[in-house]
Amino acid sequence: MNFKSLINVGLIATTLLGVGCTSSANNRGYSKDAEINTKVEMLLSKMTLEEKVGQMNQYNGFYDATGPAPSDGDAKNKYEHLRNGWVGSMLNVRGAKEVRAMQKMAVEESRLGIPMIFGLDVIHGHKTLAPIPLGESASWDLEAIKKSAQVAATEAAAEGINWTFAPMVDISRDARWGRVMEGAGEDTYLGSKIGVARIQGFQGDDLSANNTIAACAKHFAGYGFAEAGRDYNTVDVGTSTLYNVIFPPFQAALDADVKTVMNSFNILNGVPATGNKWLQRDLLKGKWGFNGFVISDWGSCMEMMAHGFAADLKEAAELAANAGSDMDMESYAYVKHLSTLVKEGKVNEADIDDAVRRILTVKYELGLFDDPYKYCDEQREQELIYHEDHKAAVLDMALKSVVLLKNDKQVLPLDKSQKKIAVIGALADDKTSPLGSWRVASDDNTAVSVLEGLKNHNIKYTYAKGADVSVGDVGFQIPVTINNTDKSEFAEAIALARKSEVVVMVLGEHGYQSGEGRSRTNIGLPGVQQELLEEVYKVNQNIVLVLMNGRPLALPWADAHIPAILETWQLGTESGNAIAKTLFGDNNPSGKLPMTFPRNVAQCPIYYNHYNTGRPTGGNGVFWSHYIDESNDPLYPFGFGLSYTSFEYSNLKAKVDGDVVKVSITVKNTGKVAGQEVAQLYIHDKAASVARPIKELKGFEKFELAPNDSKLVEFELTSKELGFYNNEGEFVVEAGDFDIMVGTDSQNVSITSVTL
Ligand code: NOJ
């Protein structure tokens, strides 16, 4: 392939991305395995309309609701519906014994005995928890992330689960949105790679194995662009953002053979995603050739009434089914109305058949027809839950997820022989918050706390709480709204700090201050923690701030005053051990931010790959794109993260070579200890038919270097990285000048250019 010829013919090629264009609306079946397709057809031919609709119906279990519980008493009919064969799937039923009992009803008491598929939000581990997804993403380590998803799948499958509602591949640029903790951050390139790693980890090479589960790319589409970062809010985005930012992680998920896709709660440019035919039928299943099935989000079919799109539940069912939403989660819309709608000619039975084929295919591929109880072995469950190997894997993941934000005068790592170490902050003694949000199967109080981690590593310290993060009951269904205002324990903490050599302050958000339904307008330290930090600073400036949080925080004061800051997100089960190892140099931090940290919440949405505007700079004048009371710059840019060693970048080269651009740069470890670095490649298409962002990540490599060692890092840019989607949704590569940038983060880069 030659760039020139591509450009001359005005390349329009979705095929370049390998997403294909085959229409999947066919009767030949959806599996690569012809035998499965035949079995699906045979079964389908025996099913009544009601049984087909039943496959498209998913009910919540009888506990652990992860959405608003139904109010109209529908739940009471669930057993009867199960026996009638009107339930294709359940969510939030877990435990080998519990799943077996439910499966038995479907398999042994319904007419055709079709097994159910059991779904659960296995987001960052099941019982043994890895860091929250945003934290894992900071590792930029795709193998470790894949392994982490494997561990999650192994434990979940041992508890009867065969389908996870993960990965969330929504790109988001707004730290106010609580669900940023569940994604891979703000960048579509990194987010696509991480989404694929997670899918590969969950699904493995053999979906029918008893330690793999079907994955679900969610939420299609645009959910991460909720206005003002308020969860479930309106999404209104233009074509360029849709095609270049929001869609690519879903396309990558399809390339990785993801078995299911979840649509989303939000309205997208006026049409709810669940009732959006263009999104689901035309694009996803049509142009992109998706062969799996689409699940609605919790009650999202019913919510189309509140959106002002469907007049009543019956119309909601009609709109969703016609739009290609194959399975209804907890709206009771399909089970109540779909058969009638078919009889009335408002929904085609062929479309019902299409949905059922998709659902049955995934069930066959999971091996559920061979053995519906294959995931229900209580002895296996006992052996695998909290397995030591899983702890080792999540510890490894946690170590790789830590980001060093500041380290003036090499305060870190701390010396183990240091005598007077004070530890301050309620989160240091917390065994639940570090588990983070979105952990439906996990047990409270199972994280290694920071204090325990220090003890495990024989570190002597004295502890004072200083202040709580929040007060009152908290939990998955109970929002943390009440911030603590109690300063009665400040005095003890200040006195301790005064007589200590170094103060480790563990501050941040409660584990349930991020996640679904947890948007914030203030993204500083909750409660009186900021005040506590400033009071302690007055008596001892030698502070190491250990942050625990589920989203980027705006902490300009801390950045200006505190010498060392370590971002630890919520690191999961092994939190305290990972933090102790990092504080004392047994782990050299190598994480890089997957999301920009603002100085001020009012900068949100803030992201590195923005457009330039017509007035990017202004000299001394006022008429340029800026704030009069705050810098445009972030506090910490995307891709940023320090190390206990230092890296030097030199000799950047880029040249066009046939159909690729070859890029190389030398990276040297100029410090005193070994360390890992993530070299990041960005491009800027300087003039294009649709303006391009000032910088776009198009490659990265993570590697380790011993002191004084160097490495030649090489990248190849193909048309896939150099092109973009125009406003007709066509993929194009255009001639012209490109800046090529490589560096340690999105701001600190060497720059050269090539002409295509
Ligand atoms: C609502 C969330 O938006 C979705 O991501 C989740 O999978 C479902 N609830 C099921 O818990």
Short mmCIF file of C-alpha atoms in Angstrom, two decimals, residues 4 67 82 109 114 121 140 157 219 221 294 329 418 519 523 704:
data_model
loop_
_atom_site.label_atom_id
_atom_site.label_comp_id
_atom_site.label_asym_id
_atom_site.label_seq_id
_atom_site.Cartn_x
_atom_site.Cartn_y
_atom_site.Cartn_z
CA LYS A 4 0.17 8.61 -2.30
CA GLY A 67 -30.49 -0.65 39.72
CA LEU A 82 -38.99 -19.28 34.70
CA GLU A 109 -39.17 -27.49 34.53
CA ILE A 114 -33.18 -24.01 27.52
CA ASP A 121 -21.05 -6.91 36.92
CA TRP A 140 -0.55 0.90 30.48
CA ALA A 157 -17.15 -18.61 36.75
CA HIS A 219 -22.47 1.37 26.98
CA ALA A 221 -23.10 4.71 22.88
CA VAL A 294 -27.27 -6.52 22.51
CA MET A 329 -32.88 -6.02 31.40
CA GLN A 418 13.64 6.08 59.46
CA SER A 519 -21.26 12.44 40.19
CA ILE A 523 -13.58 17.24 43.07
CA GLU A 704 12.28 -1.68 31.93
#
